PDB file of C-alpha atoms in Angstrom:
ATOM      1  CA  MET N  11     143.461 181.414  94.849  1.00  0.00           C
ATOM      2  CA  HIS N  12     142.924 179.007  91.850  1.00  0.00           C
ATOM      3  CA  LEU N  13     139.834 177.457  93.263  1.00  0.00           C
ATOM      4  CA  GLU N  14     138.137 180.595  94.366  1.00  0.00           C
ATOM      5  CA  GLY N  15     134.285 180.334  93.881  1.00  0.00           C
ATOM      6  CA  LYS N  16     134.455 176.489  93.595  1.00  0.00           C
ATOM      7  CA  ASN N  17     132.463 174.081  95.799  1.00  0.00           C
ATOM      8  CA  ALA N  18     134.229 170.840  96.643  1.00  0.00           C
ATOM      9  CA  VAL N  19     132.744 167.743  98.128  1.00  0.00           C
ATOM     10  CA  ILE N  20     135.212 165.327  99.821  1.00  0.00           C
ATOM     11  CA  TYR N  21     133.943 161.924 101.023  1.00  0.00           C
ATOM     12  CA  GLY N  22     136.264 160.580 103.777  1.00  0.00           C
ATOM     13  CA  GLY N  23     137.239 164.124 104.586  1.00  0.00           C
ATOM     14  CA  GLY N  24     138.175 163.218 108.087  1.00  0.00           C
ATOM     15  CA  GLY N  25     140.938 160.896 107.028  1.00  0.00           C
ATOM     16  CA  ALA N  26     144.601 161.682 106.564  1.00  0.00           C
ATOM     17  CA  ILE N  27     144.509 162.045 102.817  1.00  0.00           C
ATOM     18  CA  GLY N  28     140.927 163.476 102.698  1.00  0.00           C
ATOM     19  CA  GLY N  29     141.877 166.071 105.287  1.00  0.00           C
ATOM     20  CA  ALA N  30     145.056 167.086 103.424  1.00  0.00           C
ATOM     21  CA  VAL N  31     143.167 167.519 100.177  1.00  0.00           C
ATOM     22  CA  ALA N  32     140.399 169.486 101.844  1.00  0.00           C
ATOM     23  CA  GLU N  33     142.931 171.840 103.383  1.00  0.00           C
ATOM     24  CA  ALA N  34     144.675 172.312 100.079  1.00  0.00           C
ATOM     25  CA  PHE N  35     141.376 173.092  98.332  1.00  0.00           C
ATOM     26  CA  ALA N  36     140.399 175.609 101.058  1.00  0.00           C
ATOM     27  CA  ARG N  37     143.726 177.312 100.789  1.00  0.00           C
ATOM     28  CA  GLU N  38     143.046 177.755  97.136  1.00  0.00           C
ATOM     29  CA  GLY N  39     139.772 179.415  97.846  1.00  0.00           C
ATOM     30  CA  ALA N  40     137.266 176.503  97.587  1.00  0.00           C
ATOM     31  CA  GLN N  41     134.267 176.056  99.825  1.00  0.00           C
ATOM     32  CA  VAL N  42     134.760 172.667 101.249  1.00  0.00           C
ATOM     33  CA  PHE N  43     132.012 170.178 102.105  1.00  0.00           C
ATOM     34  CA  LEU N  44     133.465 167.299 104.203  1.00  0.00           C
ATOM     35  CA  ALA N  45     131.430 164.147 104.343  1.00  0.00           C
ATOM     36  CA  GLY N  46     132.169 160.917 106.414  1.00  0.00           C
ATOM     37  CA  ARG N  47     130.937 158.657 109.155  1.00  0.00           C
ATOM     38  CA  THR N  48     132.877 160.151 112.054  1.00  0.00           C
ATOM     39  CA  ALA N  49     131.772 163.697 112.995  1.00  0.00           C
ATOM     40  CA  GLU N  50     134.697 164.261 115.378  1.00  0.00           C
ATOM     41  CA  LYS N  51     137.348 163.710 112.582  1.00  0.00           C
ATOM     42  CA  LEU N  52     135.433 165.825 110.127  1.00  0.00           C
ATOM     43  CA  GLU N  53     135.095 168.668 112.608  1.00  0.00           C
ATOM     44  CA  ALA N  54     138.823 168.505 113.414  1.00  0.00           C
ATOM     45  CA  VAL N  55     139.606 169.114 109.723  1.00  0.00           C
ATOM     46  CA  ALA N  56     136.933 171.765 109.449  1.00  0.00           C
ATOM     47  CA  GLU N  57     138.386 173.565 112.396  1.00  0.00           C
ATOM     48  CA  ARG N  58     141.795 173.677 110.944  1.00  0.00           C
ATOM     49  CA  ILE N  59     140.308 175.098 107.678  1.00  0.00           C
ATOM     50  CA  ARG N  60     138.351 177.772 109.435  1.00  0.00           C
ATOM     51  CA  ALA N  61     141.336 178.756 111.629  1.00  0.00           C
ATOM     52  CA  ALA N  62     143.244 179.402 108.475  1.00  0.00           C
ATOM     53  CA  GLY N  63     140.545 181.626 107.101  1.00  0.00           C
ATOM     54  CA  GLY N  64     138.731 179.035 104.879  1.00  0.00           C
ATOM     55  CA  THR N  65     135.156 177.751 104.757  1.00  0.00           C
ATOM     56  CA  ALA N  66     134.214 174.200 105.590  1.00  0.00           C
ATOM     57  CA  HIS N  67     130.955 172.367 106.316  1.00  0.00           C
ATOM     58  CA  ILE N  68     130.611 168.816 107.629  1.00  0.00           C
ATOM     59  CA  ALA N  69     127.971 166.133 107.202  1.00  0.00           C
ATOM     60  CA  ARG N  70     127.839 162.738 108.831  1.00  0.00           C
ATOM     61  CA  LEU N  71     127.322 160.464 105.941  1.00  0.00           C
ATOM     62  CA  ASP N  72     127.650 156.793 104.905  1.00  0.00           C
ATOM     63  CA  ALA N  73     129.041 156.959 101.367  1.00  0.00           C
ATOM     64  CA  LEU N  74     127.616 153.508 100.673  1.00  0.00           C
ATOM     65  CA  ASP N  75     124.082 154.651 101.280  1.00  0.00           C
ATOM     66  CA  GLU N  76     122.448 155.456  97.948  1.00  0.00           C
ATOM     67  CA  ARG N  77     119.750 157.697  99.278  1.00  0.00           C
ATOM     68  CA  ALA N  78     122.038 159.587 101.630  1.00  0.00           C
ATOM     69  CA  VAL N  79     124.625 160.301  99.014  1.00  0.00           C
ATOM     70  CA  GLU N  80     122.023 161.564  96.534  1.00  0.00           C
ATOM     71  CA  GLN N  81     120.292 163.819  99.251  1.00  0.00           C
ATOM     72  CA  HIS N  82     123.596 165.228 100.428  1.00  0.00           C
ATOM     73  CA  ALA N  83     124.718 166.102  96.888  1.00  0.00           C
ATOM     74  CA  ASP N  84     121.394 167.795  96.179  1.00  0.00           C
ATOM     75  CA  GLU N  85     121.671 169.848  99.432  1.00  0.00           C
ATOM     76  CA  VAL N  86     125.211 170.891  98.638  1.00  0.00           C
ATOM     77  CA  ALA N  87     124.228 171.975  95.188  1.00  0.00           C
ATOM     78  CA  ALA N  88     121.158 173.808  96.493  1.00  0.00           C
ATOM     79  CA  ARG N  89     123.125 175.579  99.177  1.00  0.00           C
ATOM     80  CA  ALA N  90     126.225 176.392  97.260  1.00  0.00           C
ATOM     81  CA  GLY N  91     124.877 176.782  93.734  1.00  0.00           C
ATOM     82  CA  GLY N  92     126.474 173.632  92.342  1.00  0.00           C
ATOM     83  CA  ILE N  93     129.157 171.014  92.724  1.00  0.00           C
ATOM     84  CA  ASP N  94     132.419 171.806  91.057  1.00  0.00           C
ATOM     85  CA  ILE N  95     134.658 169.162  92.530  1.00  0.00           C
ATOM     86  CA  SER N  96     134.012 165.662  93.952  1.00  0.00           C
ATOM     87  CA  PHE N  97     136.694 163.455  95.505  1.00  0.00           C
ATOM     88  CA  ASN N  98     135.935 160.139  97.088  1.00  0.00           C
ATOM     89  CA  LEU N  99     138.656 159.157  99.581  1.00  0.00           C
ATOM     90  CA  ILE N 100     136.893 156.716 101.895  1.00  0.00           C
ATOM     91  CA  SER N 101     138.483 153.608 103.159  1.00  0.00           C
ATOM     92  CA  HIS N 102     137.408 150.388 101.386  1.00  0.00           C
ATOM     93  CA  GLY N 103     138.555 148.051 104.208  1.00  0.00           C
ATOM     94  CA  ASP N 104     140.804 145.955 102.054  1.00  0.00           C
ATOM     95  CA  VAL N 105     142.467 142.992 103.825  1.00  0.00           C
ATOM     96  CA  GLN N 106     146.282 142.921 103.340  1.00  0.00           C
ATOM     97  CA  GLY N 107     148.998 140.681 104.588  1.00  0.00           C
ATOM     98  CA  THR N 108     147.386 137.302 103.666  1.00  0.00           C
ATOM     99  CA  PRO N 109     148.353 135.331 100.473  1.00  0.00           C
ATOM    100  CA  MET N 110     145.498 135.130  97.971  1.00  0.00           C
ATOM    101  CA  ALA N 111     145.693 131.379  98.272  1.00  0.00           C
ATOM    102  CA  GLU N 112     144.844 131.548 101.968  1.00  0.00           C
ATOM    103  CA  MET N 113     142.290 134.397 101.847  1.00  0.00           C
ATOM    104  CA  ARG N 114     138.612 134.004 102.521  1.00  0.00           C
ATOM    105  CA  LEU N 115     136.411 134.800  99.595  1.00  0.00           C
ATOM    106  CA  GLU N 116     134.550 137.428 101.598  1.00  0.00           C
ATOM    107  CA  ASP N 117     137.810 139.228 102.576  1.00  0.00           C
ATOM    108  CA  TYR N 118     138.676 139.542  98.899  1.00  0.00           C
ATOM    109  CA  LEU N 119     135.264 140.484  97.526  1.00  0.00           C
ATOM    110  CA  THR N 120     133.861 142.704 100.199  1.00  0.00           C
ATOM    111  CA  PRO N 121     136.344 145.628  99.748  1.00  0.00           C
ATOM    112  CA  VAL N 122     135.913 145.446  95.979  1.00  0.00           C
ATOM    113  CA  ASN N 123     132.129 145.622  96.310  1.00  0.00           C
ATOM    114  CA  THR N 124     132.585 148.587  98.745  1.00  0.00           C
ATOM    115  CA  ALA N 125     134.930 150.386  96.391  1.00  0.00           C
ATOM    116  CA  VAL N 126     132.789 150.026  93.268  1.00  0.00           C
ATOM    117  CA  ARG N 127     129.546 150.832  95.125  1.00  0.00           C
ATOM    118  CA  THR N 128     130.798 154.042  96.742  1.00  0.00           C
ATOM    119  CA  THR N 129     132.642 155.170  93.634  1.00  0.00           C
ATOM    120  CA  PHE N 130     129.546 154.686  91.548  1.00  0.00           C
ATOM    121  CA  LEU N 131     127.188 156.347  93.913  1.00  0.00           C
ATOM    122  CA  THR N 132     129.333 159.505  94.673  1.00  0.00           C
ATOM    123  CA  TRP N 133     130.386 159.842  90.972  1.00  0.00           C
ATOM    124  CA  ARG N 134     126.777 159.489  89.833  1.00  0.00           C
ATOM    125  CA  ALA N 135     125.570 162.090  92.261  1.00  0.00           C
ATOM    126  CA  ALA N 136     128.192 164.621  91.252  1.00  0.00           C
ATOM    127  CA  ALA N 137     127.894 163.862  87.545  1.00  0.00           C
ATOM    128  CA  ARG N 138     124.154 164.654  87.484  1.00  0.00           C
ATOM    129  CA  HIS N 139     124.838 168.136  88.713  1.00  0.00           C
ATOM    130  CA  MET N 140     127.921 168.663  86.572  1.00  0.00           C
ATOM    131  CA  VAL N 141     126.002 167.698  83.489  1.00  0.00           C
ATOM    132  CA  ARG N 142     123.332 170.337  84.230  1.00  0.00           C
ATOM    133  CA  GLN N 143     125.823 173.095  84.953  1.00  0.00           C
ATOM    134  CA  GLY N 144     128.155 172.127  82.058  1.00  0.00           C
ATOM    135  CA  SER N 145     131.365 171.827  84.191  1.00  0.00           C
ATOM    136  CA  GLY N 146     133.031 170.103  86.984  1.00  0.00           C
ATOM    137  CA  VAL N 147     135.864 167.760  88.027  1.00  0.00           C
ATOM    138  CA  ILE N 148     135.638 164.300  89.493  1.00  0.00           C
ATOM    139  CA  LEU N 149     138.845 163.014  91.033  1.00  0.00           C
ATOM    140  CA  ALA N 150     139.800 159.506  91.823  1.00  0.00           C
ATOM    141  CA  PHE N 151     142.618 158.118  94.011  1.00  0.00           C
ATOM    142  CA  GLY N 152     144.585 155.134  92.789  1.00  0.00           C
ATOM    143  CA  GLY N 153     147.922 153.528  92.327  1.00  0.00           C
ATOM    144  CA  GLU N 154     147.314 150.557  90.091  1.00  0.00           C
ATOM    145  CA  GLY N 155     150.497 148.969  88.789  1.00  0.00           C
ATOM    146  CA  ASP N 156     152.507 145.775  88.940  1.00  0.00           C
ATOM    147  CA  PRO N 157     152.093 144.006  92.248  1.00  0.00           C
ATOM    148  CA  PRO N 158     155.299 144.318  94.329  1.00  0.00           C
ATOM    149  CA  ARG N 159     157.061 141.043  95.191  1.00  0.00           C
ATOM    150  CA  GLY N 160     157.005 140.093  98.866  1.00  0.00           C
ATOM    151  CA  TYR N 161     153.771 141.873  99.679  1.00  0.00           C
ATOM    152  CA  HIS N 162     150.275 140.421  99.958  1.00  0.00           C
ATOM    153  CA  LEU N 163     147.904 143.168  98.940  1.00  0.00           C
ATOM    154  CA  GLY N 164     144.635 141.297  98.832  1.00  0.00           C
ATOM    155  CA  ALA N 165     142.144 143.006  96.515  1.00  0.00           C
ATOM    156  CA  LEU N 166     143.939 146.333  96.487  1.00  0.00           C
ATOM    157  CA  GLN N 167     145.009 146.104  92.835  1.00  0.00           C
ATOM    158  CA  THR N 168     141.642 144.700  91.821  1.00  0.00           C
ATOM    159  CA  ILE N 169     140.000 147.853  93.385  1.00  0.00           C
ATOM    160  CA  PHE N 170     142.428 150.202  91.649  1.00  0.00           C
ATOM    161  CA  HIS N 171     141.832 148.589  88.199  1.00  0.00           C
ATOM    162  CA  ALA N 172     138.026 148.616  88.736  1.00  0.00           C
ATOM    163  CA  ILE N 173     138.078 152.341  89.526  1.00  0.00           C
ATOM    164  CA  GLU N 174     140.211 153.026  86.497  1.00  0.00           C
ATOM    165  CA  ALA N 175     137.732 151.346  84.226  1.00  0.00           C
ATOM    166  CA  MET N 176     134.995 153.424  85.794  1.00  0.00           C
ATOM    167  CA  ARG N 177     137.089 156.504  85.258  1.00  0.00           C
ATOM    168  CA  ARG N 178     137.599 155.848  81.609  1.00  0.00           C
ATOM    169  CA  GLN N 179     133.944 155.272  80.932  1.00  0.00           C
ATOM    170  CA  LEU N 180     132.710 158.318  82.899  1.00  0.00           C
ATOM    171  CA  ALA N 181     135.223 160.587  81.360  1.00  0.00           C
ATOM    172  CA  SER N 182     134.096 159.611  77.949  1.00  0.00           C
ATOM    173  CA  GLU N 183     130.440 160.260  78.879  1.00  0.00           C
ATOM    174  CA  LEU N 184     130.977 163.523  80.658  1.00  0.00           C
ATOM    175  CA  GLY N 185     133.405 165.084  78.209  1.00  0.00           C
ATOM    176  CA  PRO N 186     130.660 166.489  75.908  1.00  0.00           C
ATOM    177  CA  HIS N 187     129.191 168.086  78.950  1.00  0.00           C
ATOM    178  CA  GLY N 188     132.326 169.966  79.946  1.00  0.00           C
ATOM    179  CA  ALA N 189     133.204 167.786  82.958  1.00  0.00           C
ATOM    180  CA  ARG N 190     136.449 166.067  83.649  1.00  0.00           C
ATOM    181  CA  VAL N 191     137.518 162.807  85.432  1.00  0.00           C
ATOM    182  CA  VAL N 192     141.133 162.364  86.563  1.00  0.00           C
ATOM    183  CA  THR N 193     142.993 159.810  88.703  1.00  0.00           C
ATOM    184  CA  LEU N 194     145.815 160.696  91.110  1.00  0.00           C
ATOM    185  CA  ARG N 195     148.246 157.742  91.347  1.00  0.00           C
ATOM    186  CA  THR N 196     150.739 157.282  94.129  1.00  0.00           C
ATOM    187  CA  GLY N 197     153.069 154.453  95.147  1.00  0.00           C
ATOM    188  CA  GLY N 198     151.821 154.956  98.680  1.00  0.00           C
ATOM    189  CA  VAL N 199     151.743 157.811 101.190  1.00  0.00           C
ATOM    190  CA  PRO N 200     153.572 156.866 104.367  1.00  0.00           C
ATOM    191  CA  GLU N 201     152.082 159.652 106.402  1.00  0.00           C
ATOM    192  CA  SER N 202     148.695 158.123 105.875  1.00  0.00           C
ATOM    193  CA  ILE N 203     149.668 154.842 107.615  1.00  0.00           C
ATOM    194  CA  PRO N 204     148.191 154.919 111.115  1.00  0.00           C
ATOM    195  CA  GLN N 205     150.560 155.160 114.142  1.00  0.00           C
ATOM    196  CA  GLY N 206     151.016 151.727 115.588  1.00  0.00           C
ATOM    197  CA  PHE N 207     150.288 149.920 112.364  1.00  0.00           C
ATOM    198  CA  PRO N 208     152.470 146.677 112.258  1.00  0.00           C
ATOM    199  CA  ARG N 209     155.714 147.367 110.434  1.00  0.00           C
ATOM    200  CA  ARG N 210     154.780 150.930 109.666  1.00  0.00           C
ATOM    201  CA  GLU N 211     158.352 152.139 109.484  1.00  0.00           C
ATOM    202  CA  ALA N 212     159.428 149.291 107.324  1.00  0.00           C
ATOM    203  CA  ILE N 213     156.595 149.908 104.911  1.00  0.00           C
ATOM    204  CA  ALA N 214     157.369 153.570 104.766  1.00  0.00           C
ATOM    205  CA  ASP N 215     160.918 152.837 103.925  1.00  0.00           C
ATOM    206  CA  SER N 216     160.017 150.396 101.277  1.00  0.00           C
ATOM    207  CA  ILE N 217     157.737 152.868  99.583  1.00  0.00           C
ATOM    208  CA  ALA N 218     160.589 155.419  99.415  1.00  0.00           C
ATOM    209  CA  ALA N 219     163.008 152.819  98.315  1.00  0.00           C
ATOM    210  CA  ALA N 220     160.836 151.663  95.491  1.00  0.00           C
ATOM    211  CA  SER N 221     160.751 155.212  93.945  1.00  0.00           C
ATOM    212  CA  LEU N 222     163.176 156.661  91.504  1.00  0.00           C
ATOM    213  CA  LEU N 223     163.550 159.863  93.585  1.00  0.00           C
ATOM    214  CA  GLY N 224     164.240 157.965  96.826  1.00  0.00           C
ATOM    215  CA  ARG N 225     161.232 159.476  98.496  1.00  0.00           C
ATOM    216  CA  ALA N 226     157.496 159.109  98.697  1.00  0.00           C
ATOM    217  CA  ALA N 227     154.622 161.559  98.116  1.00  0.00           C
ATOM    218  CA  THR N 228     153.683 163.450 101.278  1.00  0.00           C
ATOM    219  CA  LEU N 229     150.185 164.494 102.296  1.00  0.00           C
ATOM    220  CA  GLU N 230     150.977 168.007 101.294  1.00  0.00           C
ATOM    221  CA  ASP N 231     152.143 166.819  97.872  1.00  0.00           C
ATOM    222  CA  VAL N 232     148.905 164.996  97.313  1.00  0.00           C
ATOM    223  CA  GLY N 233     146.874 168.044  98.319  1.00  0.00           C
ATOM    224  CA  GLN N 234     148.788 170.463  96.137  1.00  0.00           C
ATOM    225  CA  VAL N 235     148.518 168.243  93.001  1.00  0.00           C
ATOM    226  CA  ALA N 236     144.873 167.610  93.601  1.00  0.00           C
ATOM    227  CA  ALA N 237     144.198 171.346  93.899  1.00  0.00           C
ATOM    228  CA  PHE N 238     146.008 171.886  90.645  1.00  0.00           C
ATOM    229  CA  VAL N 239     144.113 169.152  88.813  1.00  0.00           C
ATOM    230  CA  ALA N 240     140.763 170.393  90.104  1.00  0.00           C
ATOM    231  CA  SER N 241     141.487 173.921  88.971  1.00  0.00           C
ATOM    232  CA  ASP N 242     140.966 175.545  85.591  1.00  0.00           C
ATOM    233  CA  ARG N 243     144.704 175.517  85.130  1.00  0.00           C
ATOM    234  CA  ALA N 244     144.281 171.734  84.324  1.00  0.00           C
ATOM    235  CA  ARG N 245     141.195 172.273  82.145  1.00  0.00           C
ATOM    236  CA  THR N 246     142.598 170.175  79.301  1.00  0.00           C
ATOM    237  CA  MET N 247     143.137 167.167  81.559  1.00  0.00           C
ATOM    238  CA  THR N 248     140.559 164.466  81.542  1.00  0.00           C
ATOM    239  CA  ALA N 249     140.376 160.642  80.925  1.00  0.00           C
ATOM    240  CA  ALA N 250     143.890 160.641  82.391  1.00  0.00           C
ATOM    241  CA  THR N 251     146.035 159.766  85.321  1.00  0.00           C
ATOM    242  CA  VAL N 252     148.417 162.027  87.148  1.00  0.00           C
ATOM    243  CA  ASN N 253     151.469 160.109  88.409  1.00  0.00           C
ATOM    244  CA  ILE N 254     152.681 161.515  91.807  1.00  0.00           C
ATOM    245  CA  SER N 255     154.575 158.373  92.889  1.00  0.00           C
ATOM    246  CA  ALA N 256     158.083 159.914  92.672  1.00  0.00           C
ATOM    247  CA  GLY N 257     158.853 157.243  90.033  1.00  0.00           C
ATOM    248  CA  ALA N 258     157.606 154.189  91.929  1.00  0.00           C
ATOM    249  CA  LEU N 259     155.059 153.762  89.210  1.00  0.00           C
ATOM    250  CA  ILE N 260     156.562 154.005  85.676  1.00  0.00           C
ATOM    251  CA  ASP N 261     154.219 155.099  82.895  1.00  0.00           C
TER     252      ASP N 261
END
């Protein structure tokens, strides 16, 4: 139980990746606070955690709302005694499939603004508590790398690079206060692609084919690595990325 006694806030906790991470944290003993806009999805994850003997709380929250994010973080810290882990996994609404030369400006910029805004708000809220308590881990989810040929990813890589720049800066500022900031990088998680999504199987196959190991990260893989990085076993890791792309992204 490597996260026993830890309190973890997961934004987008009702999603595929957020849910997998939440369940992995709970299995390792963390008390999990799930935040998102759809209560039904959050409750479904919370019920799975509780059924397995874990502790989960839910809060309907817009992670783009400054006041709501600050208030929720303060409530969690007051209720649980602090915030040890914060992980933002909300969707940014990036538009893919259209060449940049044909995209509307709003389709490119809106998801970038969303990603930077929610990342800043949730990281700031957690950082303030982590500075006071002298410890904590903020995790980011990324995958920045060379754009693959034949795919039109819109602003996705711009988002990843923006978050990485934020991660470097915050890690340098939080280090003296004992808090860490680490990014998990994947080359894509096929299980997270919604059923019925156009060319879902082809995309999943291409993700695996692009890796050196001939397979992609699973949701369980992401959860297990996130739990490790968030634990004291990884206490020397900060200002860093953890590559879980099975070799699709080469460092």
